[in-house]
Amino acid sequence: MNFFQKWKAIAVMIFVEFALAVVNALCKKVLNEGVNQLVITTYRLSIAVIVLTPIACFLERNFISHLTGRVVCSLFFSAVLGGTFTQNFFLFGLKYTSSTFSCAFINMVPINTFIMALLLGQENLNMKCKSGRAKALGTLCCLGGALVLTLYKGMPLINQSAPEVEVNHNIKSWIFGSTFLFAGSVAWSSWFLIQARIGKEYPYHYSSTAIMSLLGAIQSAILSLIIDRNTSTWFLKGTLEISTVIYAGVVGSGLCYVVMSWCVKQKGAVFTSAFCPLIQIFAAVIDISILHEQIHLGRI
């Protein structure tokens, strides 16, 4: 029993990162077919609300009595950071750069979270103990991985004779996309920290995620209508687009955020964010085995 409790958080976070890697692969596929990024975010957050609300009402029947004005305000900012900003910024960045390049910024999430947690007093760094040295070493490893992915591409390792399929972007597009990706990594890190505070005041993970998703869906819908008023972008075409939105909503924006909220409360924001680089490992496996995409030495 003690063994299970000790490794439960690690096991569920590995599952979360794998599930998010599948979400990224599916979203990349439908983005290439022209689906609007804001529409994907709005739909997936709305589906998360539909799935999580009855679960919250059944398992957390007393959650309404604990909803104070301060908690609702915190959940609003949690929706801004974890729902609207994080998901849209990463999708916008992916549009203007490439899937491999965007992985470098996922590596930066633990770094940003750790530094921000130190500044806010949520984390301590004691270089005299093993855990403190491990945190510092892990931060440097994440930074090194991000720099390698950004600055070094390397030779192709699979189907070396096959033509490159990556889209060529001009310098302005790369700068534009990089700005969105960096903003997305900072927003995700900020979400981990604000979620740590919410978990102490409001320990109802299903209802908090449902409320966050509802507020995020409203924010994304308003943002989408401001940027693009073409109503045709809201119609999904084909089985792949519908399946992607459903999976991203139920698993990516629903269950994964519930588990991450639980893990933040149990182990802290830095521990939870430390698993984010696993996304690029799982994504590489999916790209090679299922999507049959090229992989380069720099990504390895």
Coordinates of N, CA and C in Angstrom, one line a residue, residues 130-281:
K130 N 20.5 16.6 -1.1 CA 20.4 15.9 -2.4 C 19.3 16.5 -3.3
S131 N 18.1 16.7 -2.6 CA 16.9 17.2 -3.4 C 17.2 18.5 -4.0
G132 N 17.9 19.4 -3.2 CA 18.2 20.7 -3.8 C 19.1 20.7 -5.0
R133 N 20.1 19.8 -4.9 CA 21.1 19.7 -6.0 C 20.4 19.0 -7.2
A134 N 19.5 18.1 -6.9 CA 18.7 17.4 -8.0 C 17.8 18.4 -8.7
K135 N 17.2 19.3 -8.0 CA 16.3 20.4 -8.6 C 17.2 21.3 -9.5
A136 N 18.3 21.7 -9.0 CA 19.2 22.6 -9.8 C 19.7 21.9 -11.0
L137 N 20.1 20.6 -10.9 CA 20.6 19.8 -12.0 C 19.5 19.6 -13.0
G138 N 18.3 19.3 -12.5 CA 17.1 19.1 -13.4 C 16.8 20.3 -14.2
T139 N 16.9 21.5 -13.6 CA 16.6 22.8 -14.3 C 17.6 23.0 -15.4
L140 N 18.9 22.7 -15.1 CA 20.0 22.8 -16.1 C 19.7 21.9 -17.3
C141 N 19.3 20.6 -17.0 CA 19.0 19.6 -18.0 C 17.9 20.1 -18.9
C142 N 16.8 20.6 -18.3 CA 15.7 21.1 -19.1 C 16.1 22.3 -20.0
L143 N 16.9 23.2 -19.5 CA 17.4 24.3 -20.2 C 18.3 23.8 -21.4
G144 N 19.2 22.9 -21.1 CA 20.0 22.3 -22.1 C 19.2 21.7 -23.2
G145 N 18.2 20.9 -22.9 CA 17.4 20.3 -23.9 C 16.6 21.3 -24.7
A146 N 16.2 22.4 -24.1 CA 15.5 23.4 -24.9 C 16.4 24.1 -25.8
L147 N 17.7 24.4 -25.4 CA 18.6 25.0 -26.3 C 19.0 24.1 -27.5
V148 N 19.2 22.8 -27.2 CA 19.6 21.9 -28.3 C 18.4 21.8 -29.3
L149 N 17.2 21.7 -28.8 CA 16.1 21.6 -29.8 C 15.9 22.9 -30.6
T150 N 16.3 24.0 -30.0 CA 16.1 25.3 -30.6 C 17.2 25.6 -31.7
L151 N 18.5 25.3 -31.3 CA 19.6 25.7 -32.1 C 20.2 24.6 -33.0
Y152 N 19.9 23.3 -32.7 CA 20.5 22.3 -33.5 C 19.4 21.3 -34.0
K153 N 19.4 21.1 -35.3 CA 18.5 20.2 -36.0 C 19.1 18.8 -36.2
G154 N 20.3 18.8 -36.8 CA 21.0 17.6 -37.1 C 20.5 16.8 -38.3
M155 N 21.1 15.7 -38.5 CA 20.8 14.8 -39.6 C 19.5 14.1 -39.4
P156 N 18.8 13.7 -40.5 CA 17.6 12.9 -40.3 C 18.0 11.5 -40.0
L157 N 17.2 10.8 -39.1 CA 17.6 9.5 -38.7 C 16.7 8.4 -39.3
I158 N 15.6 8.7 -39.9 CA 14.7 7.8 -40.5 C 14.3 8.2 -41.8
N159 N 14.3 7.3 -42.8 CA 14.0 7.6 -44.2 C 14.8 8.8 -44.7
Q160 N 16.1 8.7 -44.6 CA 17.0 9.8 -44.9 C 16.9 10.2 -46.4
S161 N 16.4 9.4 -47.3 CA 16.2 9.7 -48.7 C 14.9 10.4 -48.9
A162 N 14.0 10.4 -47.9 CA 12.7 11.0 -48.1 C 12.8 12.5 -48.1
P163 N 11.9 13.2 -48.9 CA 11.9 14.6 -48.9 C 11.4 15.2 -47.6
E164 N 11.9 16.4 -47.2 CA 11.4 17.0 -46.0 C 10.0 17.5 -46.1
V165 N 9.2 17.3 -45.1 CA 7.8 17.6 -45.2 C 7.4 18.9 -44.3
E166 N 8.4 19.4 -43.6 CA 8.2 20.5 -42.7 C 8.0 21.7 -43.5
V167 N 7.1 22.6 -43.1 CA 6.8 23.8 -43.8 C 7.9 24.8 -43.6
N168 N 8.3 25.5 -44.6 CA 9.3 26.6 -44.5 C 8.6 27.8 -44.0
H169 N 9.2 28.4 -43.0 CA 8.7 29.7 -42.4 C 9.7 30.8 -42.6
N170 N 9.3 32.0 -42.8 CA 10.3 33.1 -42.9 C 10.6 33.5 -41.4
I171 N 11.6 34.4 -41.3 CA 12.1 34.8 -40.0 C 11.0 35.4 -39.2
K172 N 10.2 36.3 -39.8 CA 9.1 37.0 -39.0 C 8.2 36.0 -38.4
S173 N 7.8 34.9 -39.2 CA 6.9 33.9 -38.7 C 7.5 33.1 -37.5
W174 N 8.8 32.8 -37.6 CA 9.5 32.1 -36.5 C 9.5 33.0 -35.3
I175 N 9.8 34.3 -35.4 CA 9.8 35.2 -34.3 C 8.4 35.3 -33.7
F176 N 7.5 35.4 -34.5 CA 6.1 35.5 -34.1 C 5.6 34.2 -33.4
G177 N 5.9 33.1 -34.0 CA 5.6 31.8 -33.3 C 6.3 31.6 -32.0
S178 N 7.6 31.9 -32.0 CA 8.4 31.8 -30.8 C 7.9 32.6 -29.6
T179 N 7.4 33.8 -30.0 CA 6.8 34.7 -28.9 C 5.6 34.0 -28.3
F180 N 4.7 33.4 -29.2 CA 3.5 32.7 -28.7 C 3.9 31.5 -27.8
L181 N 4.9 30.7 -28.3 CA 5.3 29.5 -27.6 C 5.9 29.9 -26.2
F182 N 6.7 30.9 -26.2 CA 7.3 31.3 -24.9 C 6.2 31.8 -23.9
A183 N 5.2 32.6 -24.5 CA 4.1 33.1 -23.7 C 3.3 31.9 -23.2
G184 N 3.1 30.9 -24.0 CA 2.4 29.7 -23.6 C 3.0 28.9 -22.5
S185 N 4.4 28.8 -22.6 CA 5.1 28.1 -21.5 C 5.0 28.9 -20.2
V186 N 5.1 30.2 -20.2 CA 5.0 31.0 -19.0 C 3.6 30.9 -18.4
A187 N 2.5 30.9 -19.3 CA 1.2 30.8 -18.9 C 0.9 29.5 -18.2
W188 N 1.4 28.4 -18.8 CA 1.3 27.1 -18.2 C 1.9 27.0 -16.8
S189 N 3.2 27.5 -16.7 CA 3.9 27.6 -15.5 C 3.1 28.4 -14.4
S190 N 2.5 29.5 -14.8 CA 1.7 30.3 -13.9 C 0.5 29.6 -13.5
W191 N -0.1 28.8 -14.4 CA -1.3 28.0 -14.0 C -0.9 27.0 -12.9
F192 N 0.2 26.3 -13.0 CA 0.6 25.4 -11.9 C 0.7 26.1 -10.6
L193 N 1.2 27.3 -10.6 CA 1.4 28.0 -9.3 C 0.1 28.5 -8.7
I194 N -0.8 29.0 -9.6 CA -2.1 29.5 -9.1 C -3.0 28.3 -8.7
Q195 N -2.8 27.1 -9.3 CA -3.5 25.9 -9.0 C -3.1 25.4 -7.6
A196 N -1.8 25.6 -7.2 CA -1.4 25.2 -5.9 C -2.1 26.0 -4.8
R197 N -2.4 27.3 -5.1 CA -3.1 28.1 -4.1 C -4.6 27.7 -4.1
I198 N -5.1 27.4 -5.2 CA -6.6 27.0 -5.3 C -6.8 25.7 -4.6
G199 N -5.9 24.8 -4.7 CA -6.0 23.5 -4.1 C -6.0 23.5 -2.6
K200 N -5.4 24.5 -2.0 CA -5.4 24.7 -0.5 C -6.8 25.2 -0.1
E201 N -7.4 26.1 -0.8 CA -8.6 26.8 -0.4 C -9.9 26.0 -0.9
Y202 N -9.7 25.3 -2.0 CA -10.9 24.6 -2.7 C -10.4 23.3 -3.2
P203 N -10.4 22.3 -2.3 CA -9.9 20.9 -2.7 C -10.9 20.1 -3.5
Y204 N -11.6 20.6 -4.4 CA -12.6 19.9 -5.2 C -12.1 19.9 -6.7
H205 N -11.4 18.9 -7.1 CA -10.7 18.9 -8.3 C -11.6 18.8 -9.5
Y206 N -12.7 18.0 -9.5 CA -13.6 17.9 -10.6 C -14.4 19.2 -10.8
S207 N -14.9 19.8 -9.8 CA -15.7 21.0 -9.9 C -14.8 22.2 -10.3
S208 N -13.6 22.3 -9.7 CA -12.7 23.4 -10.0 C -12.3 23.3 -11.5
T209 N -12.1 22.1 -12.0 CA -11.7 22.0 -13.4 C -12.9 22.3 -14.3
A210 N -14.1 21.9 -13.9 CA -15.3 22.1 -14.7 C -15.6 23.6 -14.8
I211 N -15.4 24.3 -13.6 CA -15.7 25.8 -13.6 C -14.6 26.5 -14.4
M212 N -13.3 26.0 -14.2 CA -12.2 26.6 -15.0 C -12.5 26.4 -16.5
S213 N -12.9 25.3 -16.9 CA -13.2 25.0 -18.3 C -14.3 25.8 -18.9
L214 N -15.4 26.0 -18.1 CA -16.5 26.8 -18.5 C -16.1 28.3 -18.7
L215 N -15.3 28.8 -17.8 CA -14.8 30.2 -17.9 C -13.9 30.3 -19.1
G216 N -13.0 29.3 -19.3 CA -12.1 29.3 -20.4 C -12.8 29.2 -21.7
A217 N -13.9 28.4 -21.8 CA -14.6 28.3 -23.1 C -15.3 29.6 -23.4
I218 N -15.8 30.3 -22.4 CA -16.5 31.6 -22.7 C -15.4 32.6 -23.2
Q219 N -14.3 32.6 -22.5 CA -13.2 33.5 -22.9 C -12.7 33.2 -24.3
S220 N -12.5 32.0 -24.6 CA -12.0 31.6 -26.0 C -13.0 31.9 -27.1
A221 N -14.3 31.7 -26.7 CA -15.4 32.0 -27.7 C -15.4 33.5 -28.0
I222 N -15.4 34.3 -27.0 CA -15.4 35.8 -27.2 C -14.1 36.2 -28.0
L223 N -13.0 35.6 -27.6 CA -11.8 36.0 -28.4 C -11.8 35.5 -29.8
S224 N -12.4 34.4 -30.1 CA -12.6 33.9 -31.4 C -13.5 34.8 -32.3
L225 N -14.6 35.2 -31.7 CA -15.6 36.1 -32.4 C -15.0 37.4 -32.6
I226 N -14.1 37.9 -31.8 CA -13.4 39.2 -32.0 C -12.4 39.1 -33.2
I227 N -11.6 38.0 -33.2 CA -10.6 37.9 -34.2 C -11.1 37.5 -35.5
D228 N -12.1 36.5 -35.5 CA -12.6 36.0 -36.8 C -14.1 35.8 -36.7
R229 N -14.9 36.6 -37.4 CA -16.3 36.5 -37.3 C -17.0 35.6 -38.3
N230 N -16.1 34.9 -39.0 CA -16.6 34.0 -40.1 C -17.2 32.7 -39.4
T231 N -18.5 32.6 -39.4 CA -19.2 31.5 -38.7 C -18.9 30.1 -39.3
S232 N -18.4 30.1 -40.5 CA -18.1 28.8 -41.1 C -17.0 28.0 -40.5
T233 N -16.1 28.8 -39.7 CA -15.0 28.1 -39.0 C -15.5 27.3 -37.9
W234 N -16.7 27.4 -37.4 CA -17.2 26.7 -36.3 C -17.8 25.3 -36.7
F235 N -17.9 25.1 -38.0 CA -18.4 23.8 -38.4 C -17.3 22.8 -38.6
L236 N -17.3 21.7 -37.9 CA -16.3 20.7 -38.1 C -16.6 19.7 -39.2
K237 N -15.7 19.3 -40.0 CA -15.9 18.4 -41.1 C -15.1 17.2 -41.0
G238 N -15.7 16.1 -41.1 CA -15.0 14.8 -41.1 C -14.9 14.2 -39.7
T239 N -14.7 12.9 -39.7 CA -14.6 12.1 -38.4 C -13.3 12.5 -37.6
L240 N -12.2 12.8 -38.3 CA -11.0 13.1 -37.6 C -11.1 14.4 -36.8
E241 N -11.7 15.4 -37.3 CA -11.9 16.7 -36.6 C -12.8 16.5 -35.4
I242 N -13.9 15.8 -35.6 CA -14.8 15.6 -34.5 C -14.2 14.8 -33.4
S243 N -13.5 13.7 -33.8 CA -12.9 12.8 -32.8 C -11.8 13.5 -32.1
T244 N -11.1 14.4 -32.8 CA -10.0 15.1 -32.1 C -10.5 16.0 -31.0
V245 N -11.6 16.8 -31.4 CA -12.1 17.7 -30.4 C -12.7 17.0 -29.2
I246 N -13.4 15.8 -29.5 CA -14.0 15.1 -28.3 C -12.9 14.5 -27.4
Y247 N -11.8 13.9 -28.0 CA -10.8 13.4 -27.2 C -10.0 14.5 -26.5
A248 N -9.7 15.6 -27.2 CA -9.0 16.7 -26.5 C -9.9 17.3 -25.4
G249 N -11.2 17.3 -25.5 CA -12.0 17.8 -24.5 C -12.2 16.9 -23.3
V250 N -12.5 15.6 -23.6 CA -12.7 14.6 -22.5 C -11.4 14.3 -21.7
V251 N -10.3 14.0 -22.5 CA -9.1 13.6 -21.9 C -8.1 14.8 -21.7
G252 N -7.8 15.6 -22.7 CA -6.9 16.6 -22.6 C -7.2 17.7 -21.6
S253 N -8.4 18.3 -21.9 CA -8.9 19.5 -21.0 C -9.7 19.0 -19.8
G254 N -10.1 17.8 -19.8 CA -10.9 17.3 -18.7 C -10.1 16.5 -17.7
L255 N -9.9 15.2 -18.0 CA -9.3 14.3 -17.0 C -7.9 14.7 -16.7
C256 N -7.1 15.1 -17.7 CA -5.7 15.5 -17.5 C -5.6 16.6 -16.5
Y257 N -6.4 17.6 -16.7 CA -6.4 18.8 -15.8 C -6.8 18.4 -14.4
V258 N -7.8 17.5 -14.3 CA -8.2 17.0 -12.9 C -7.0 16.3 -12.2
V259 N -6.3 15.5 -13.0 CA -5.2 14.7 -12.4 C -4.1 15.7 -12.1
M260 N -3.8 16.7 -12.9 CA -2.7 17.6 -12.6 C -3.1 18.5 -11.4
S261 N -4.3 18.9 -11.3 CA -4.8 19.6 -10.1 C -4.6 18.8 -8.8
W262 N -4.9 17.5 -8.9 CA -4.7 16.6 -7.7 C -3.2 16.5 -7.4
C263 N -2.4 16.3 -8.4 CA -1.0 16.2 -8.2 C -0.3 17.4 -7.7
V264 N -0.8 18.6 -8.1 CA -0.3 19.8 -7.6 C -0.6 19.9 -6.1
K265 N -1.7 19.5 -5.7 CA -2.1 19.6 -4.3 C -1.3 18.6 -3.5
Q266 N -1.0 17.4 -4.0 CA -0.3 16.4 -3.3 C 1.2 16.6 -3.3
K267 N 1.8 17.0 -4.4 CA 3.2 17.1 -4.5 C 3.8 18.5 -4.8
G268 N 2.9 19.4 -5.2 CA 3.4 20.7 -5.5 C 3.5 21.0 -7.0
A269 N 3.6 22.3 -7.3 CA 3.7 22.8 -8.7 C 4.9 22.3 -9.4
V270 N 6.1 22.4 -8.8 CA 7.3 22.1 -9.4 C 7.4 20.6 -9.8
F271 N 7.0 19.7 -8.8 CA 7.0 18.3 -9.1 C 6.1 18.0 -10.3
T272 N 4.9 18.6 -10.4 CA 3.9 18.3 -11.4 C 4.5 18.7 -12.8
S273 N 5.0 20.0 -12.8 CA 5.5 20.5 -14.1 C 6.8 19.8 -14.6
A274 N 7.5 19.1 -13.7 CA 8.7 18.4 -14.1 C 8.5 17.3 -15.1
F275 N 7.2 16.8 -15.2 CA 6.9 15.8 -16.1 C 6.7 16.3 -17.6
C276 N 6.5 17.6 -17.7 CA 6.2 18.1 -19.0 C 7.1 17.7 -20.2
P277 N 8.4 17.6 -20.0 CA 9.3 17.2 -21.1 C 9.0 15.8 -21.6
L278 N 8.3 15.0 -20.9 CA 7.9 13.6 -21.4 C 7.0 13.7 -22.6
I279 N 6.3 14.9 -22.7 CA 5.4 15.1 -23.9 C 6.2 14.9 -25.2
Q280 N 7.4 15.5 -25.3 CA 8.1 15.5 -26.5 C 8.6 14.1 -26.8
I281 N 8.9 13.3 -25.7 CA 9.3 11.9 -26.0 C 8.2 11.1 -26.5

